[in-house]
Amino acid sequence: MKKVRVRFAPSPTGPLHLGSIRTALYNFLFAKKNNGKFILRIEDTDRYRSKSGAENYIIKSLKWCGLTVDEGPAMKGNYGPYRQSERYEIYKKYIKYLLANDLAYYAFEKKKNKRNYNRKKLDLNISNEKTFKKIINGIVFVIRFKIPKFFVLKIKDFLRGKIIMNFNSLDEKIIIKSDGTPTYHLANVIDDHLMKISHVIKGEEWLSSFPINICLYKSFYWITPIFLHLPLILNPLGQGKISKRKFLKFPIFPLGWKDKKTSQKYKGYREYGYFPEAFINMLVFLGWNPGGTKEILSLKNLISIFKIEDINISSAKFNLKKAEWFNCKYFQKKTYKEILFLLKKELKKRNIFYIKIKKICFLKIINFLIKKCSFINEIINQTIYLFKSPYLNEKLFFKTNLSKNNIKRFHSLIWIFLNEKKFNIIKTLIQKLDLYKIQKRYSIMQLLRISLVGSLKGLDLFFIISIIGKKESLKRIIKFINYCI
């Protein structure tokens, strides 16, 4: 095998979705498995659809996923520039070659980017003299690629094998737009050749452009790289592919994205609390399987076992529950220190200045909930009352309907807390007090839980008291009584 050089070439038209980042992942794994190079190229020839901040988003997403780039816009390389908008002078040389060898022609069209273009039918293959006059007179034109007159075109995809096409079925694509910029069809082929790309691994949606790519390679007498078109990722219902233009009820971006045009914000997997290693592990199985039953694989493991032969030809259906399962597995592998760090980080993000909880208490919380949670924010959501006073829910408190006598009895809890210093004695006294029902529906313990937690759910009541302390417990009980009066 010749030296492996692969590229991930997104357009900066918005955030990367699952299909795009999976393409990057497969390119990265194939390159690293074969001691090759993973190149990032920004295909920004579509100036009208390009969005501010998209390129930076792409770079940050790859970094978060652990997909280290060997060559690209942010680092030096021998085959740059790595933005197509900076390569226009390079393309001119090849445009001249195609025009001089009757492999491309000027087309003066009324409608821009007309589909299913047929040169013979529209009789636009005019003489050089007329063409020159039209250009001088400022008439808008595009340059189209002239399909070579092969009887049949034989092309090969690594996954799909040989594909035979009749040249009459191919459209003569625009390769230079009316504003003078190259289209994907031309720039893509020239860049892949000049950057010595050995394998082109991209999405199935580009299969329609595959024949034109091959025709361009043949026109320049260049050796074609090996092409592999990845299967689609379907939505959970299996109805249609996942697309960034169609925002679904589950995350489709690696990182969060704010649409500056609409000011709408979209959470990514990072913002939902997924670990990058869990995200990558989940993603790699959407279209690839090495066989066997082992599913938890680190990036290092994946590099060592990855084979493009193991990529499936059929589309993969996204499964949100499976994605959560992967995150749960990686969550349970985290050390106590790592989880503690993440807990404090999440609390800070929420502007919660947590009570100074002893490490041993934190450990108890983590040990109790780690098997029940898949995300760090789930631990906080289930124990938020440990870090801030609960919200008084009117509907819940309305049901208590405490009489003056009942309030008096519940008020006795305050004296228990004030007069007893030892927690064990406090616990015993409260349990004894709970023998007397202060109203038909609620016991002392239940009312105490409502006052401390804000609901009837939560961890062991005395464990909660031991964590938040006597002072905070008193504060919440008094708040509850005042609310009920």
PDB file of C-alpha atoms in Angstrom, residues 308-471:
ATOM      1  CA  ILE A 308     -11.975  -0.168   6.479  1.00  0.00           C
ATOM      2  CA  GLU A 309     -13.019  -3.624   5.283  1.00  0.00           C
ATOM      3  CA  ASP A 310     -15.200  -3.834   8.415  1.00  0.00           C
ATOM      4  CA  ILE A 311     -17.301  -0.822   7.405  1.00  0.00           C
ATOM      5  CA  ASN A 312     -20.868  -1.856   6.570  1.00  0.00           C
ATOM      6  CA  ILE A 313     -22.434  -0.928   3.258  1.00  0.00           C
ATOM      7  CA  SER A 314     -25.928  -0.600   4.756  1.00  0.00           C
ATOM      8  CA  SER A 315     -27.118   2.501   6.593  1.00  0.00           C
ATOM      9  CA  ALA A 316     -26.926   2.610  10.393  1.00  0.00           C
ATOM     10  CA  LYS A 317     -29.850   3.679  12.587  1.00  0.00           C
ATOM     11  CA  PHE A 318     -29.025   6.032  15.456  1.00  0.00           C
ATOM     12  CA  ASN A 319     -30.079   4.806  18.905  1.00  0.00           C
ATOM     13  CA  LEU A 320     -30.213   7.415  21.687  1.00  0.00           C
ATOM     14  CA  LYS A 321     -30.529   4.810  24.459  1.00  0.00           C
ATOM     15  CA  LYS A 322     -27.390   3.108  23.199  1.00  0.00           C
ATOM     16  CA  ALA A 323     -25.573   6.453  23.191  1.00  0.00           C
ATOM     17  CA  GLU A 324     -26.602   6.972  26.843  1.00  0.00           C
ATOM     18  CA  TRP A 325     -25.481   3.419  27.638  1.00  0.00           C
ATOM     19  CA  PHE A 326     -22.002   4.171  26.309  1.00  0.00           C
ATOM     20  CA  ASN A 327     -21.803   7.318  28.420  1.00  0.00           C
ATOM     21  CA  CYS A 328     -22.954   5.407  31.495  1.00  0.00           C
ATOM     22  CA  LYS A 329     -20.171   2.842  31.015  1.00  0.00           C
ATOM     23  CA  TYR A 330     -17.515   5.546  30.743  1.00  0.00           C
ATOM     24  CA  PHE A 331     -19.048   7.427  33.664  1.00  0.00           C
ATOM     25  CA  GLN A 332     -18.680   4.367  35.882  1.00  0.00           C
ATOM     26  CA  LYS A 333     -15.013   4.065  34.889  1.00  0.00           C
ATOM     27  CA  LYS A 334     -14.204   7.559  36.193  1.00  0.00           C
ATOM     28  CA  THR A 335     -12.237   7.846  39.425  1.00  0.00           C
ATOM     29  CA  TYR A 336     -13.646   9.523  42.542  1.00  0.00           C
ATOM     30  CA  LYS A 337     -11.350  12.523  41.995  1.00  0.00           C
ATOM     31  CA  GLU A 338     -12.504  12.903  38.379  1.00  0.00           C
ATOM     32  CA  ILE A 339     -16.186  12.799  39.317  1.00  0.00           C
ATOM     33  CA  LEU A 340     -15.652  15.198  42.220  1.00  0.00           C
ATOM     34  CA  PHE A 341     -13.915  17.628  39.869  1.00  0.00           C
ATOM     35  CA  LEU A 342     -16.761  17.340  37.352  1.00  0.00           C
ATOM     36  CA  LEU A 343     -19.394  17.838  40.072  1.00  0.00           C
ATOM     37  CA  LYS A 344     -17.774  21.049  41.279  1.00  0.00           C
ATOM     38  CA  LYS A 345     -17.341  22.240  37.695  1.00  0.00           C
ATOM     39  CA  GLU A 346     -21.033  21.638  36.950  1.00  0.00           C
ATOM     40  CA  LEU A 347     -22.101  23.420  40.141  1.00  0.00           C
ATOM     41  CA  LYS A 348     -19.949  26.411  39.229  1.00  0.00           C
ATOM     42  CA  LYS A 349     -21.493  26.448  35.758  1.00  0.00           C
ATOM     43  CA  ARG A 350     -24.926  26.674  37.374  1.00  0.00           C
ATOM     44  CA  ASN A 351     -23.738  29.486  39.681  1.00  0.00           C
ATOM     45  CA  ILE A 352     -24.354  27.310  42.718  1.00  0.00           C
ATOM     46  CA  PHE A 353     -21.967  27.969  45.578  1.00  0.00           C
ATOM     47  CA  TYR A 354     -22.127  24.585  47.176  1.00  0.00           C
ATOM     48  CA  ILE A 355     -22.085  24.048  50.915  1.00  0.00           C
ATOM     49  CA  LYS A 356     -18.694  22.888  52.150  1.00  0.00           C
ATOM     50  CA  ILE A 357     -19.446  19.206  52.064  1.00  0.00           C
ATOM     51  CA  LYS A 358     -16.950  16.747  53.471  1.00  0.00           C
ATOM     52  CA  LYS A 359     -15.229  14.531  50.925  1.00  0.00           C
ATOM     53  CA  ILE A 360     -16.543  11.433  52.653  1.00  0.00           C
ATOM     54  CA  CYS A 361     -20.111  12.702  52.135  1.00  0.00           C
ATOM     55  CA  PHE A 362     -19.407  13.443  48.485  1.00  0.00           C
ATOM     56  CA  LEU A 363     -18.080   9.921  48.144  1.00  0.00           C
ATOM     57  CA  LYS A 364     -21.262   8.491  49.669  1.00  0.00           C
ATOM     58  CA  ILE A 365     -23.389  10.514  47.234  1.00  0.00           C
ATOM     59  CA  ILE A 366     -21.307   9.329  44.279  1.00  0.00           C
ATOM     60  CA  ASN A 367     -21.325   5.682  45.395  1.00  0.00           C
ATOM     61  CA  PHE A 368     -25.088   5.762  45.901  1.00  0.00           C
ATOM     62  CA  LEU A 369     -25.938   7.301  42.501  1.00  0.00           C
ATOM     63  CA  ILE A 370     -23.123   6.240  40.173  1.00  0.00           C
ATOM     64  CA  LYS A 371     -24.927   3.075  39.056  1.00  0.00           C
ATOM     65  CA  LYS A 372     -28.185   4.938  38.507  1.00  0.00           C
ATOM     66  CA  CYS A 373     -26.778   7.801  36.432  1.00  0.00           C
ATOM     67  CA  SER A 374     -25.279   8.200  32.977  1.00  0.00           C
ATOM     68  CA  PHE A 375     -24.373  11.884  33.272  1.00  0.00           C
ATOM     69  CA  ILE A 376     -22.795  14.156  35.870  1.00  0.00           C
ATOM     70  CA  ASN A 377     -25.774  16.537  35.741  1.00  0.00           C
ATOM     71  CA  GLU A 378     -28.086  13.677  36.775  1.00  0.00           C
ATOM     72  CA  ILE A 379     -26.280  13.395  40.110  1.00  0.00           C
ATOM     73  CA  ILE A 380     -26.733  17.123  40.709  1.00  0.00           C
ATOM     74  CA  ASN A 381     -30.363  17.107  39.529  1.00  0.00           C
ATOM     75  CA  GLN A 382     -31.145  14.296  41.969  1.00  0.00           C
ATOM     76  CA  THR A 383     -29.322  15.967  44.870  1.00  0.00           C
ATOM     77  CA  ILE A 384     -29.789  19.659  44.091  1.00  0.00           C
ATOM     78  CA  TYR A 385     -31.393  20.180  47.522  1.00  0.00           C
ATOM     79  CA  LEU A 386     -28.007  19.430  49.111  1.00  0.00           C
ATOM     80  CA  PHE A 387     -26.539  22.508  47.466  1.00  0.00           C
ATOM     81  CA  LYS A 388     -29.355  25.054  47.693  1.00  0.00           C
ATOM     82  CA  SER A 389     -32.597  25.557  49.599  1.00  0.00           C
ATOM     83  CA  PRO A 390     -35.548  23.883  47.814  1.00  0.00           C
ATOM     84  CA  TYR A 391     -38.215  25.786  45.931  1.00  0.00           C
ATOM     85  CA  LEU A 392     -41.530  25.908  47.835  1.00  0.00           C
ATOM     86  CA  ASN A 393     -44.076  24.211  45.636  1.00  0.00           C
ATOM     87  CA  GLU A 394     -47.508  25.697  46.336  1.00  0.00           C
ATOM     88  CA  LYS A 395     -49.437  22.615  45.202  1.00  0.00           C
ATOM     89  CA  LEU A 396     -47.429  20.327  47.460  1.00  0.00           C
ATOM     90  CA  PHE A 397     -47.671  22.571  50.517  1.00  0.00           C
ATOM     91  CA  PHE A 398     -51.379  23.187  49.978  1.00  0.00           C
ATOM     92  CA  LYS A 399     -51.999  19.475  50.544  1.00  0.00           C
ATOM     93  CA  THR A 400     -50.384  19.590  54.002  1.00  0.00           C
ATOM     94  CA  ASN A 401     -53.160  21.842  55.420  1.00  0.00           C
ATOM     95  CA  LEU A 402     -51.501  22.116  58.836  1.00  0.00           C
ATOM     96  CA  SER A 403     -53.627  23.136  61.814  1.00  0.00           C
ATOM     97  CA  LYS A 404     -52.232  25.263  64.665  1.00  0.00           C
ATOM     98  CA  ASN A 405     -51.724  22.164  66.807  1.00  0.00           C
ATOM     99  CA  ASN A 406     -49.961  20.379  63.989  1.00  0.00           C
ATOM    100  CA  ILE A 407     -47.690  23.367  63.387  1.00  0.00           C
ATOM    101  CA  LYS A 408     -46.922  23.427  67.114  1.00  0.00           C
ATOM    102  CA  ARG A 409     -45.899  19.793  67.032  1.00  0.00           C
ATOM    103  CA  PHE A 410     -43.822  20.229  63.928  1.00  0.00           C
ATOM    104  CA  HIS A 411     -42.295  23.340  65.561  1.00  0.00           C
ATOM    105  CA  SER A 412     -40.941  21.064  68.274  1.00  0.00           C
ATOM    106  CA  LEU A 413     -38.373  19.885  65.735  1.00  0.00           C
ATOM    107  CA  ILE A 414     -36.673  23.251  66.100  1.00  0.00           C
ATOM    108  CA  TRP A 415     -36.137  22.624  69.817  1.00  0.00           C
ATOM    109  CA  ILE A 416     -34.735  19.194  69.097  1.00  0.00           C
ATOM    110  CA  PHE A 417     -32.142  20.711  66.792  1.00  0.00           C
ATOM    111  CA  LEU A 418     -31.326  23.563  69.162  1.00  0.00           C
ATOM    112  CA  ASN A 419     -31.005  21.568  72.371  1.00  0.00           C
ATOM    113  CA  GLU A 420     -29.187  18.469  71.188  1.00  0.00           C
ATOM    114  CA  LYS A 421     -25.626  18.596  69.898  1.00  0.00           C
ATOM    115  CA  LYS A 422     -25.144  14.933  69.109  1.00  0.00           C
ATOM    116  CA  PHE A 423     -26.595  13.877  65.788  1.00  0.00           C
ATOM    117  CA  ASN A 424     -27.455  10.340  66.955  1.00  0.00           C
ATOM    118  CA  ILE A 425     -29.682  11.720  69.714  1.00  0.00           C
ATOM    119  CA  ILE A 426     -31.383  14.111  67.252  1.00  0.00           C
ATOM    120  CA  LYS A 427     -32.080  11.174  64.960  1.00  0.00           C
ATOM    121  CA  THR A 428     -33.591   9.099  67.793  1.00  0.00           C
ATOM    122  CA  LEU A 429     -35.817  11.935  69.012  1.00  0.00           C
ATOM    123  CA  ILE A 430     -37.159  12.691  65.516  1.00  0.00           C
ATOM    124  CA  GLN A 431     -37.932   9.006  64.969  1.00  0.00           C
ATOM    125  CA  LYS A 432     -39.853   8.910  68.268  1.00  0.00           C
ATOM    126  CA  LEU A 433     -41.727  12.084  67.377  1.00  0.00           C
ATOM    127  CA  ASP A 434     -42.699  10.477  64.069  1.00  0.00           C
ATOM    128  CA  LEU A 435     -44.881   7.943  65.937  1.00  0.00           C
ATOM    129  CA  TYR A 436     -47.530  10.663  66.314  1.00  0.00           C
ATOM    130  CA  LYS A 437     -49.357  11.505  63.117  1.00  0.00           C
ATOM    131  CA  ILE A 438     -49.830  15.246  63.004  1.00  0.00           C
ATOM    132  CA  GLN A 439     -52.339  14.951  60.174  1.00  0.00           C
ATOM    133  CA  LYS A 440     -53.985  12.169  58.235  1.00  0.00           C
ATOM    134  CA  ARG A 441     -51.774  12.238  55.167  1.00  0.00           C
ATOM    135  CA  TYR A 442     -48.320  13.246  56.393  1.00  0.00           C
ATOM    136  CA  SER A 443     -46.068  12.071  59.231  1.00  0.00           C
ATOM    137  CA  ILE A 444     -43.371  14.145  60.907  1.00  0.00           C
ATOM    138  CA  MET A 445     -40.731  12.438  58.765  1.00  0.00           C
ATOM    139  CA  GLN A 446     -42.609  13.247  55.558  1.00  0.00           C
ATOM    140  CA  LEU A 447     -43.098  16.890  56.507  1.00  0.00           C
ATOM    141  CA  LEU A 448     -39.473  17.109  57.509  1.00  0.00           C
ATOM    142  CA  ARG A 449     -38.491  15.719  54.114  1.00  0.00           C
ATOM    143  CA  ILE A 450     -40.701  18.256  52.330  1.00  0.00           C
ATOM    144  CA  SER A 451     -39.164  21.124  54.313  1.00  0.00           C
ATOM    145  CA  LEU A 452     -35.588  19.979  53.638  1.00  0.00           C
ATOM    146  CA  VAL A 453     -35.907  18.592  50.118  1.00  0.00           C
ATOM    147  CA  GLY A 454     -39.000  20.238  48.610  1.00  0.00           C
ATOM    148  CA  SER A 455     -40.542  16.884  47.688  1.00  0.00           C
ATOM    149  CA  LEU A 456     -41.139  13.400  49.058  1.00  0.00           C
ATOM    150  CA  LYS A 457     -38.223  11.961  47.086  1.00  0.00           C
ATOM    151  CA  GLY A 458     -34.513  11.965  47.806  1.00  0.00           C
ATOM    152  CA  LEU A 459     -31.713  10.289  49.710  1.00  0.00           C
ATOM    153  CA  ASP A 460     -31.969   9.019  53.290  1.00  0.00           C
ATOM    154  CA  LEU A 461     -33.382  11.882  55.367  1.00  0.00           C
ATOM    155  CA  PHE A 462     -30.797  11.699  58.155  1.00  0.00           C
ATOM    156  CA  PHE A 463     -28.004  11.447  55.616  1.00  0.00           C
ATOM    157  CA  ILE A 464     -29.295  14.702  54.101  1.00  0.00           C
ATOM    158  CA  ILE A 465     -29.340  16.363  57.530  1.00  0.00           C
ATOM    159  CA  SER A 466     -25.793  15.178  58.242  1.00  0.00           C
ATOM    160  CA  ILE A 467     -24.598  16.746  54.985  1.00  0.00           C
ATOM    161  CA  ILE A 468     -26.368  20.121  55.037  1.00  0.00           C
ATOM    162  CA  GLY A 469     -25.872  20.468  58.799  1.00  0.00           C
ATOM    163  CA  LYS A 470     -28.026  21.517  61.744  1.00  0.00           C
ATOM    164  CA  LYS A 471     -27.970  25.232  60.930  1.00  0.00           C
TER     165      LYS A 471
END
